[in-house]
PDB file of C-alpha atoms in Angstrom:
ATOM      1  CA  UNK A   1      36.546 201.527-171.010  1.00  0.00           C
ATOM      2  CA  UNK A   2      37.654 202.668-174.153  1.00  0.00           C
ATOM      3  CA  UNK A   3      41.164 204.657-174.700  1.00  0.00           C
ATOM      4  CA  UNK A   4      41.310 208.755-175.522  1.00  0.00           C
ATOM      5  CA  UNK A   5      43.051 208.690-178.927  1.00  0.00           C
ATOM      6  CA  UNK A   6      44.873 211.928-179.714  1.00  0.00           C
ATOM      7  CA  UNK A   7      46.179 212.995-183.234  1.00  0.00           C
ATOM      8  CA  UNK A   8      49.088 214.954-183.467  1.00  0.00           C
ATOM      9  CA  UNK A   9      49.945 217.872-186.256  1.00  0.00           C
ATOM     10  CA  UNK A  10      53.567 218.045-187.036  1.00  0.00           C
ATOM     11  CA  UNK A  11      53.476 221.619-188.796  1.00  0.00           C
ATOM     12  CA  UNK A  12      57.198 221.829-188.597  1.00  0.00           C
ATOM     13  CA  UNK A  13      59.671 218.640-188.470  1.00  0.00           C
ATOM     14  CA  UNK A  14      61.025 216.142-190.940  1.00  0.00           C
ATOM     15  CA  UNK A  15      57.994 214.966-192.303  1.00  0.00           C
ATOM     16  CA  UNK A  16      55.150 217.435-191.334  1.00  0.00           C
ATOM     17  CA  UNK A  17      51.574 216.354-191.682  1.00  0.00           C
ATOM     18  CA  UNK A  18      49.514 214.034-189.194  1.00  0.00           C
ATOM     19  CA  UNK A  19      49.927 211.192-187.174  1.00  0.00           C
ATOM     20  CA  UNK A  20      47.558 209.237-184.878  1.00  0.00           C
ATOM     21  CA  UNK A  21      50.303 208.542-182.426  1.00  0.00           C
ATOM     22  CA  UNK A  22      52.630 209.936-180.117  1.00  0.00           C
ATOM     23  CA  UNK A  23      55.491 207.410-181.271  1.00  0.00           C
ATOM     24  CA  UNK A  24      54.699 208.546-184.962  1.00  0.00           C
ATOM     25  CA  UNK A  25      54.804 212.150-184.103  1.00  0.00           C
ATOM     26  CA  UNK A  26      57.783 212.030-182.236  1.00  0.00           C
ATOM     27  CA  UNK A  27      60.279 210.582-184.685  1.00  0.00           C
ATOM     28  CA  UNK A  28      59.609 213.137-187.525  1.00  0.00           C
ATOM     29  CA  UNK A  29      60.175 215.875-184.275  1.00  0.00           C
ATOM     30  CA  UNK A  30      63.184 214.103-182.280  1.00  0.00           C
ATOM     31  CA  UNK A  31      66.243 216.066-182.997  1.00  0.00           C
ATOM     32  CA  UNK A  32      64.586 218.806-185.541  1.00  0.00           C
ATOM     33  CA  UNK A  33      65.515 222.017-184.344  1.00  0.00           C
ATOM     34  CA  UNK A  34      62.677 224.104-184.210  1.00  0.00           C
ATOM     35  CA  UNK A  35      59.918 221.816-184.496  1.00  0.00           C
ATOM     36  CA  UNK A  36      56.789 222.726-183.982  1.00  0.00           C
ATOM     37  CA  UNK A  37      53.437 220.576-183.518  1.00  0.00           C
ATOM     38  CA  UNK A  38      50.169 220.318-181.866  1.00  0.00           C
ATOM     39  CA  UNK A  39      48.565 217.176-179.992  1.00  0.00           C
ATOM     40  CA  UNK A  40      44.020 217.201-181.077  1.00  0.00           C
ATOM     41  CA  UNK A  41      41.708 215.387-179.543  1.00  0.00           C
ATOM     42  CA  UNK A  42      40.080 214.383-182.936  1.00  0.00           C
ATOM     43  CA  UNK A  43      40.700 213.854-186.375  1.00  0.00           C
ATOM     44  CA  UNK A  44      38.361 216.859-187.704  1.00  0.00           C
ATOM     45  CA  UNK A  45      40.340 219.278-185.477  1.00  0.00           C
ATOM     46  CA  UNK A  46      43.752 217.768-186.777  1.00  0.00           C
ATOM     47  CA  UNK A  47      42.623 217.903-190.224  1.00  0.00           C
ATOM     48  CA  UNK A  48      41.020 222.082-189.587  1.00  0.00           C
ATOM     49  CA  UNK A  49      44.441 223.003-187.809  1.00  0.00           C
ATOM     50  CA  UNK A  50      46.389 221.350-191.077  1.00  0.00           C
ATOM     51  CA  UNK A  51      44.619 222.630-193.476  1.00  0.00           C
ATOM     52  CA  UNK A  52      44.578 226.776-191.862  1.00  0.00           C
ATOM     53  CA  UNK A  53      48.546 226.072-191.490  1.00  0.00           C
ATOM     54  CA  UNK A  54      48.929 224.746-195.591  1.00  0.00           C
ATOM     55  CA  UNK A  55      46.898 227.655-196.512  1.00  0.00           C
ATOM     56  CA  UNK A  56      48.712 230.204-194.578  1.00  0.00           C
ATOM     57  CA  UNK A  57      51.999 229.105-195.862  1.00  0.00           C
ATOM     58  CA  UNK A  58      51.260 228.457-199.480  1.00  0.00           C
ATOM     59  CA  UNK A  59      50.768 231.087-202.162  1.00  0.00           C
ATOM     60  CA  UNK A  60      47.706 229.672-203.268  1.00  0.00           C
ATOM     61  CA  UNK A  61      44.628 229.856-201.251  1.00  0.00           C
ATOM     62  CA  UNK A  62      42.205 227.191-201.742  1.00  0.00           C
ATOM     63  CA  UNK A  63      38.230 227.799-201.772  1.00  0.00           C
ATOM     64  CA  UNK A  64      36.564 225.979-199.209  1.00  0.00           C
ATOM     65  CA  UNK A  65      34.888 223.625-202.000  1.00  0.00           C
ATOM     66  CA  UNK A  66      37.896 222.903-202.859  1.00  0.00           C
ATOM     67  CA  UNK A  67      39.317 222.741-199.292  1.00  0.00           C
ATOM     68  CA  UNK A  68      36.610 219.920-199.046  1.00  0.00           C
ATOM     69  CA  UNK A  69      38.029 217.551-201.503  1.00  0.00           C
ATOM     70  CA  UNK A  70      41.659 217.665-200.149  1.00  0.00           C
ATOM     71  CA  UNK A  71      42.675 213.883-199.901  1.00  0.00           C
ATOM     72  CA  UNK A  72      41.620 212.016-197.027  1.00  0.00           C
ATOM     73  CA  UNK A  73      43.912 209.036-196.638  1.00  0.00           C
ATOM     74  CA  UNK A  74      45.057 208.723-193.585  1.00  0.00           C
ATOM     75  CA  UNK A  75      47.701 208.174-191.498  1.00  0.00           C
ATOM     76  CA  UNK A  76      49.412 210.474-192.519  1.00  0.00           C
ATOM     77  CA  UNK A  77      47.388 213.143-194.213  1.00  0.00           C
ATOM     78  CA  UNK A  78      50.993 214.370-195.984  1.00  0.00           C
ATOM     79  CA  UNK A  79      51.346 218.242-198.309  1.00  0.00           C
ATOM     80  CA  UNK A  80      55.035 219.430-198.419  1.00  0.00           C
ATOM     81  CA  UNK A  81      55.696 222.311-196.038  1.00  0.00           C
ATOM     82  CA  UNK A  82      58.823 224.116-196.946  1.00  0.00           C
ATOM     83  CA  UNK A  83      61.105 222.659-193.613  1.00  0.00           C
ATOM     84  CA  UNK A  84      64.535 221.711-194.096  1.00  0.00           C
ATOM     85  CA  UNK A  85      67.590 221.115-191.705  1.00  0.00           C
ATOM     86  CA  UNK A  86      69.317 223.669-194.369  1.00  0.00           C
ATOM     87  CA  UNK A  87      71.452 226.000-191.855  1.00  0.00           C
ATOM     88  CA  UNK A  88      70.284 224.262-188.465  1.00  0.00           C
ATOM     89  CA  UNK A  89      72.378 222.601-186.135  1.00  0.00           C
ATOM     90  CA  UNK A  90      71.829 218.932-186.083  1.00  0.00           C
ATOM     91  CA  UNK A  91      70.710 217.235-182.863  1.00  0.00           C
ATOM     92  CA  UNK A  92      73.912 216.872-180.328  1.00  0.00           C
ATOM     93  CA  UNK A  93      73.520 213.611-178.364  1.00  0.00           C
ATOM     94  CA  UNK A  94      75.405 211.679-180.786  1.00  0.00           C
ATOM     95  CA  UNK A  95      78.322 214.087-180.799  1.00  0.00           C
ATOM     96  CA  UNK A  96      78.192 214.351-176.945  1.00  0.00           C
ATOM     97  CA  UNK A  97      78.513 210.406-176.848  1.00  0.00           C
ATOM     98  CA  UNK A  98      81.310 210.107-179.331  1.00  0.00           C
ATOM     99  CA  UNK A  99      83.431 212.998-177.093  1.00  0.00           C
ATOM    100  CA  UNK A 100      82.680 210.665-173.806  1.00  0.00           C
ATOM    101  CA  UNK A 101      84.038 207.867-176.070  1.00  0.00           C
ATOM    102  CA  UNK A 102      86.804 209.727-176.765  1.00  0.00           C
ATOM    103  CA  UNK A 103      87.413 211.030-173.142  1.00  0.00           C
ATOM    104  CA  UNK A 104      87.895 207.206-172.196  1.00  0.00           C
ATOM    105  CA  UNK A 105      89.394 205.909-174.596  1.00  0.00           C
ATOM    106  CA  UNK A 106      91.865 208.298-174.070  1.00  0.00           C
ATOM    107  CA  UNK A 107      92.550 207.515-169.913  1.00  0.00           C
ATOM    108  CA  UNK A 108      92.192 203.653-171.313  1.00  0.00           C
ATOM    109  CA  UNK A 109      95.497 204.493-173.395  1.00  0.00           C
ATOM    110  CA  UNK A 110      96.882 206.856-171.039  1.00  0.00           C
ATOM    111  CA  UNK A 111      96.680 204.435-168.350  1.00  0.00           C
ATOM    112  CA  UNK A 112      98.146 201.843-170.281  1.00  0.00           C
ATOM    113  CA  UNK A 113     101.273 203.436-171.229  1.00  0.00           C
ATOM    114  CA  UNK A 114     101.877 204.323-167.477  1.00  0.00           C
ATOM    115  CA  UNK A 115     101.441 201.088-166.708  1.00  0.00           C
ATOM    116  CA  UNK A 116     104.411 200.077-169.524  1.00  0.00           C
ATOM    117  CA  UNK A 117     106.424 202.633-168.575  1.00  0.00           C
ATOM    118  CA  UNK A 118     106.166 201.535-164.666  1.00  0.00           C
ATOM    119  CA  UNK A 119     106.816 197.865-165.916  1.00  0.00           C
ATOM    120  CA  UNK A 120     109.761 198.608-167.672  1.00  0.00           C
ATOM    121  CA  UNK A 121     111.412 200.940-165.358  1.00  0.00           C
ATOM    122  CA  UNK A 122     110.495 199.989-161.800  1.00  0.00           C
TER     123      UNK A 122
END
């Protein structure tokens, strides 16, 4: 029995354009505010859905003749969309882990210096 392969539009993310896998697709949306993509259940539809998106964003409409001879090597079918992380806020885990670093680190010292100070005294 033969696997369902999906391809995935990234119309929005670091590097939008598509993939043929979920692991592929995933990095360029991971952590990108905003992202925005679409999972097809074939190539054709990937490369339709692409193409309507480029030519809906881009001042210059293409004929479908020309449409026709956009490049076709794949993975991944790659044209520049305008999608920067210009004046978004950056993905939080790694801050959240270096404040729980902090947080111990922290009791790790302060319970060290009671334990000095109970040493020396008592």
């Amino acid at each position: 029995m033969t696997e369902k392969r999906f391809h995935y539009v990234v119309f929005v993310g670091k590097v939008p354009g598509i993939y043929e896998s979920w692991i592929a697709c995933s990095k360029q949306v991971t952590c990108f505010p905003g992202a925005v993509f679409k999972k097809y259940p074939s190539l054709e539809e990937a490369k339709n859905a692409w193409s309507v998106f480029v030519e809906s964003h881009s001042n210059v409409q293409l004929p479908s003749a020309q449409r026709a001879q956009l490049p076709t090597d794949y993975p991944p079918l790659l044209v520049p969309v305008q999608a920067s992380m210009d004046g978004q806020a950056p993905c939080k885990l790694p801050k959240l882990c270096a404040y729980i670093a902090m947080f111990f680190l922290g009791a790790i010292v302060g319970i060290l210096i009671v334990l000095i100070v109970m040493y020396i005294f008592f």
